[in-house]
Tab-separated table of C-alpha atoms in Angstrom:
chain	number	residue	atom	x	y	z
B	1	MET	CA	-24.006	-9.561	-8.828
B	2	THR	CA	-26.070	-6.423	-8.152
B	3	ILE	CA	-25.055	-3.762	-5.657
B	4	LYS	CA	-27.962	-2.355	-3.683
B	5	ILE	CA	-27.425	0.987	-2.007
B	6	GLY	CA	-29.695	1.336	1.024
B	7	ARG	CA	-31.717	4.547	1.185
B	8	ASN	CA	-30.337	5.356	4.642
B	9	ASN	CA	-26.730	4.467	3.790
B	10	PRO	CA	-24.165	7.251	3.411
B	11	CYS	CA	-24.175	8.366	-0.221
B	12	PRO	CA	-21.229	6.874	-2.162
B	13	CYS	CA	-20.505	10.317	-3.615
B	14	GLY	CA	-18.845	11.203	-0.308
B	15	SER	CA	-21.087	14.138	0.602
B	16	GLY	CA	-21.803	12.752	4.071
B	17	GLU	CA	-25.548	12.878	3.400
B	18	LYS	CA	-27.834	9.875	3.369
B	19	PHE	CA	-28.304	8.371	-0.068
B	20	LYS	CA	-32.042	9.101	-0.047
B	21	VAL	CA	-31.526	12.860	0.252
B	22	CYS	CA	-28.456	13.099	-1.982
B	23	CYS	CA	-27.865	11.242	-5.250
B	24	ILE	CA	-30.721	8.719	-5.244
B	25	HIS	CA	-32.354	10.419	-8.248
B	26	ASP	CA	-29.085	11.025	-10.094
B	27	ILE	CA	-27.718	7.490	-10.375
B	28	PRO	CA	-27.377	5.773	-13.754
B	29	SER	CA	-29.125	2.516	-14.565
B	30	SER	CA	-26.369	0.579	-12.806
B	31	GLU	CA	-25.632	1.375	-9.160
B	32	LYS	CA	-22.311	-0.397	-9.678
B	33	ASP	CA	-21.382	2.136	-12.380
B	34	PHE	CA	-22.402	4.992	-10.087
B	35	ILE	CA	-20.152	3.725	-7.307
B	36	ILE	CA	-17.218	3.030	-9.630
B	37	ASP	CA	-17.510	6.463	-11.240
B	38	ASN	CA	-17.385	8.096	-7.790
B	39	ILE	CA	-14.345	6.051	-6.805
B	40	LYS	CA	-12.557	6.917	-10.050
B	41	GLN	CA	-13.380	10.581	-9.503
B	42	LYS	CA	-11.826	10.489	-6.034
B	43	ILE	CA	-8.722	8.822	-7.437
B	44	GLU	CA	-8.434	11.477	-10.155
B	45	GLU	CA	-8.953	14.268	-7.604
B	46	GLY	CA	-6.162	12.769	-5.514
B	47	TYR	CA	-3.757	12.818	-8.446
B	48	GLY	CA	-4.804	16.417	-9.082
B	49	SER	CA	-3.997	17.345	-5.496
B	50	LEU	CA	-0.580	15.685	-5.814
B	51	ALA	CA	0.098	17.732	-8.938
B	52	ASP	CA	-0.715	20.834	-6.861
B	53	ASN	CA	1.651	19.685	-4.081
B	54	GLN	CA	-1.246	19.045	-1.698
B	55	LEU	CA	-0.079	15.677	-0.380
B	56	ILE	CA	-2.286	15.469	2.703
B	57	LYS	CA	-5.393	16.400	0.723
B	58	ALA	CA	-4.535	13.735	-1.873
B	59	CYS	CA	-4.069	11.016	0.747
B	60	ASN	CA	-7.322	11.911	2.490
B	61	LYS	CA	-9.197	11.739	-0.818
B	62	TRP	CA	-7.564	8.416	-1.700
B	63	TRP	CA	-8.427	7.004	1.706
B	64	GLN	CA	-12.069	7.774	0.923
B	65	ALA	CA	-11.693	5.875	-2.365
B	66	TRP	CA	-10.134	2.881	-0.563
B	67	ARG	CA	-12.909	2.970	2.045
B	68	ASP	CA	-15.521	2.909	-0.709
B	69	ILE	CA	-13.802	0.006	-2.464
B	70	ARG	CA	-13.889	-1.996	0.741
B	71	ARG	CA	-17.476	-1.066	1.539
B	72	TRP	CA	-19.156	-1.244	-1.849
B	73	LEU	CA	-17.076	-3.395	-4.188
B	74	LEU	CA	-15.069	-6.055	-2.347
B	75	PRO	CA	-18.136	-7.702	-0.711
B	76	HIS	CA	-19.797	-8.069	-4.122
B	77	TYR	CA	-16.815	-8.590	-6.418
B	78	PRO	CA	-14.203	-10.490	-4.400
B	79	SER	CA	-10.971	-11.431	-6.137
B	80	ASN	CA	-7.749	-13.033	-4.950
B	81	SER	CA	-5.496	-10.696	-6.911
B	82	ILE	CA	-5.407	-6.944	-7.421
B	83	GLU	CA	-4.754	-7.474	-11.126
B	84	ALA	CA	-7.961	-9.485	-11.592
B	85	PHE	CA	-9.956	-7.132	-9.359
B	86	SER	CA	-8.795	-4.052	-11.254
B	87	SER	CA	-9.623	-5.652	-14.595
B	88	GLN	CA	-13.048	-6.730	-13.352
B	89	ILE	CA	-13.969	-3.325	-11.928
B	90	THR	CA	-12.470	-0.801	-14.360
B	91	GLY	CA	-11.446	-2.982	-17.302
B	92	ASP	CA	-7.803	-1.931	-16.998
B	93	SER	CA	-4.939	-1.661	-14.489
B	94	LEU	CA	-6.152	1.606	-12.901
B	95	LEU	CA	-6.771	0.239	-9.395
B	96	CYS	CA	-3.652	-1.947	-9.479
B	97	ASP	CA	-1.416	0.999	-10.374
B	98	TRP	CA	-3.195	3.476	-8.115
B	99	ILE	CA	-3.049	1.453	-4.914
B	100	GLN	CA	0.725	1.132	-5.237
B	101	ASP	CA	0.990	4.899	-5.706
B	102	PHE	CA	-1.249	5.330	-2.666
B	103	GLU	CA	1.031	3.241	-0.487
B	104	ASP	CA	4.050	5.298	-1.591
B	105	GLU	CA	2.356	8.612	-0.874
B	106	LEU	CA	1.147	7.473	2.560
B	107	GLU	CA	4.792	7.021	3.506
B	108	ASN	CA	5.566	10.552	2.354
B	109	ALA	CA	2.523	11.925	4.184
B	110	GLY	CA	3.622	10.132	7.357
B	111	LYS	CA	6.692	12.370	7.481
B	112	LEU	CA	4.297	15.301	7.887
B	113	ASN	CA	1.738	13.592	10.134
B	114	PRO	CA	2.387	10.198	11.798
B	115	ARG	CA	-1.315	9.361	11.453
B	116	PHE	CA	-0.575	8.414	7.856
B	117	TYR	CA	1.957	5.801	8.959
B	118	GLU	CA	-0.924	4.074	10.729
B	119	LEU	CA	-3.055	4.333	7.587
B	120	ARG	CA	-0.176	2.949	5.525
B	121	TYR	CA	0.054	-0.057	7.821
B	122	ILE	CA	-3.706	-0.662	7.617
B	123	LEU	CA	-3.733	-0.352	3.823
B	124	ALA	CA	-0.803	-2.720	3.316
B	125	PHE	CA	-2.106	-5.248	5.854
B	126	LYS	CA	-5.614	-5.287	4.384
B	127	PHE	CA	-4.268	-5.458	0.836
B	128	ARG	CA	-2.421	-8.693	1.567
B	129	LYS	CA	-5.554	-10.095	3.191
B	130	TYR	CA	-7.868	-9.221	0.299
B	131	PHE	CA	-5.513	-9.970	-2.597
B	132	PRO	CA	-3.192	-12.857	-1.535
B	133	ASN	CA	-2.607	-14.100	-5.088
B	134	SER	CA	-1.393	-10.793	-6.493
B	135	ASP	CA	1.972	-10.497	-8.220
B	136	GLU	CA	4.607	-11.493	-5.671
B	137	MET	CA	6.545	-8.254	-6.048
B	138	ILE	CA	3.438	-6.235	-5.182
B	139	LEU	CA	2.800	-8.503	-2.185
B	140	MET	CA	6.444	-8.132	-1.169
B	141	LYS	CA	6.223	-4.355	-1.428
B	142	MET	CA	3.006	-4.218	0.603
B	143	GLY	CA	4.344	-6.574	3.245
B	144	THR	CA	7.579	-4.668	3.740
B	145	ALA	CA	5.609	-1.394	3.705
B	146	ALA	CA	3.487	-2.703	6.582
B	147	ALA	CA	6.655	-3.655	8.464
B	148	GLN	CA	8.299	-0.298	7.831
B	149	ALA	CA	5.176	1.494	9.030
B	150	LEU	CA	5.328	-0.506	12.257
B	151	PHE	CA	8.924	0.634	12.769
B	152	GLN	CA	7.900	4.228	12.094
B	153	LEU	CA	5.139	3.876	14.689
B	154	GLY	CA	7.641	2.645	17.278
B	155	ARG	CA	6.422	-0.971	17.062
B	156	MET	CA	9.821	-2.359	16.067
B	157	GLU	CA	9.338	-5.858	17.499
B	158	GLU	CA	6.128	-6.344	15.513
B	159	GLY	CA	7.893	-5.122	12.385
B	160	GLU	CA	10.743	-7.582	12.888
B	161	ILE	CA	8.298	-10.464	13.388
B	162	LEU	CA	6.461	-9.601	10.181
B	163	LEU	CA	9.682	-9.437	8.151
B	164	LYS	CA	10.898	-12.773	9.536
B	165	LYS	CA	7.584	-14.362	8.563
B	166	MET	CA	7.886	-12.946	5.073
B	167	ILE	CA	11.384	-14.357	4.580
B	168	ILE	CA	10.131	-17.903	5.121
B	169	GLY	CA	7.024	-17.281	3.027
B	170	ASP	CA	6.246	-18.531	-0.457
B	171	TYR	CA	8.472	-16.169	-2.439
B	172	THR	CA	11.038	-16.729	-5.162
B	173	GLU	CA	14.676	-16.143	-4.242
B	174	ASN	CA	14.725	-12.786	-6.024
B	175	ALA	CA	11.649	-11.560	-4.124
B	176	ARG	CA	13.197	-12.706	-0.831
B	177	GLY	CA	16.283	-10.763	-1.807
B	178	TRP	CA	14.113	-7.672	-2.131
B	179	ILE	CA	12.650	-8.312	1.308
B	180	TYR	CA	16.198	-8.172	2.689
B	181	ILE	CA	16.867	-4.972	0.697
B	182	ARG	CA	13.815	-3.197	2.099
B	183	TRP	CA	14.524	-4.614	5.566
B	184	GLY	CA	18.048	-3.220	5.366
B	185	ASP	CA	16.679	0.134	4.210
B	186	ILE	CA	14.702	0.400	7.445
B	187	TYR	CA	17.943	0.253	9.439
B	188	SER	CA	20.147	2.263	7.076
B	189	ASN	CA	17.568	5.078	7.054
B	190	SER	CA	16.958	4.891	10.792
B	191	ASP	CA	16.933	8.167	12.707
B	192	LYS	CA	19.286	6.551	15.196
B	193	ASN	CA	21.938	5.943	12.508
B	194	ASP	CA	24.076	4.240	15.147
B	195	THR	CA	26.729	1.584	14.604
B	196	SER	CA	24.421	-1.320	15.422
B	197	SER	CA	21.806	-0.134	12.885
B	198	VAL	CA	24.437	0.272	10.186
B	199	GLU	CA	25.893	-3.166	10.865
B	200	LYS	CA	22.437	-4.747	10.788
B	201	ALA	CA	21.733	-3.050	7.451
B	202	LYS	CA	25.014	-4.404	6.062
B	203	ARG	CA	24.137	-7.948	7.109
B	204	LEU	CA	20.724	-7.692	5.500
B	205	TYR	CA	22.109	-6.282	2.242
B	206	SER	CA	24.709	-9.065	2.188
B	207	LYS	CA	21.951	-11.662	2.507
B	208	ALA	CA	20.144	-9.976	-0.360
B	209	LEU	CA	23.233	-10.439	-2.562
B	210	ASP	CA	22.949	-14.208	-2.206
B	211	LEU	CA	19.358	-14.194	-3.467
B	212	LEU	CA	18.907	-11.406	-6.009
B	213	ASN	CA	19.162	-12.109	-9.718
B	214	LYS	CA	21.961	-10.546	-11.748
B	215	GLU	CA	19.848	-7.559	-12.786
B	216	ASN	CA	19.172	-6.574	-9.152
B	217	ARG	CA	22.443	-7.467	-7.389
B	218	GLU	CA	23.855	-4.045	-8.247
B	219	ILE	CA	21.187	-2.430	-6.045
B	220	ALA	CA	22.447	-4.264	-2.962
B	221	LEU	CA	26.077	-3.535	-3.856
B	222	ILE	CA	25.376	0.202	-4.179
B	223	ARG	CA	23.723	0.257	-0.774
B	224	LEU	CA	26.664	-1.566	0.810
B	225	ASP	CA	29.158	0.792	-0.837
B	226	GLU	CA	27.236	3.811	0.470
B	227	LEU	CA	27.290	2.465	4.026
B	228	ASN	CA	31.023	1.705	3.823
B	229	TYR	CA	31.752	5.150	2.326
B	230	ASN	CA	29.883	6.950	5.125
B	231	GLU	CA	31.739	5.198	7.923
């Protein structure tokens, strides 16, 4: 399928200018390649900013890359999984690996500016909508990230509803165990750090123990030991 960039559309290079007065004469034979190259450049610039400890700058650049993916690529190259989409667009796992890094860094950026918690929620929510057949552990991570972002935005009831829906979703027992782990982390890392939050975290970690495989049970046990030690 061919991507057609309208002359009056914003230029995919991110300059803010219209395409007709910016890069219209500089594009390669394939407009798809031009768009992908610009997205890859923004991703690389974001990693460069992270290396320079410029977290906010990195997240802003990566949000531009995500915006361009949604605008220019997803309508023309839809895929049910991030793995297949990444392979189709870049021929490797670049986009699959990057978007998980992006979600992680949005959480870190949210500690500096709550606006990034909102962006984290949007990213994770849209990811699950666009790529529902991705690896279940990536879907689990994105779903619990969306729920955690809701908690961080003060929308605790919505976060609880999302997590309860995930628990009864189509996940293996081990993945459901990880949902309980990340759910418990929300309460054990709560700013309130009150008795009720600690007890809720303990109950969630205990439920995780019943579901996690042998390789991952130790993670839940360590978290329970830490809560008991800090009492």
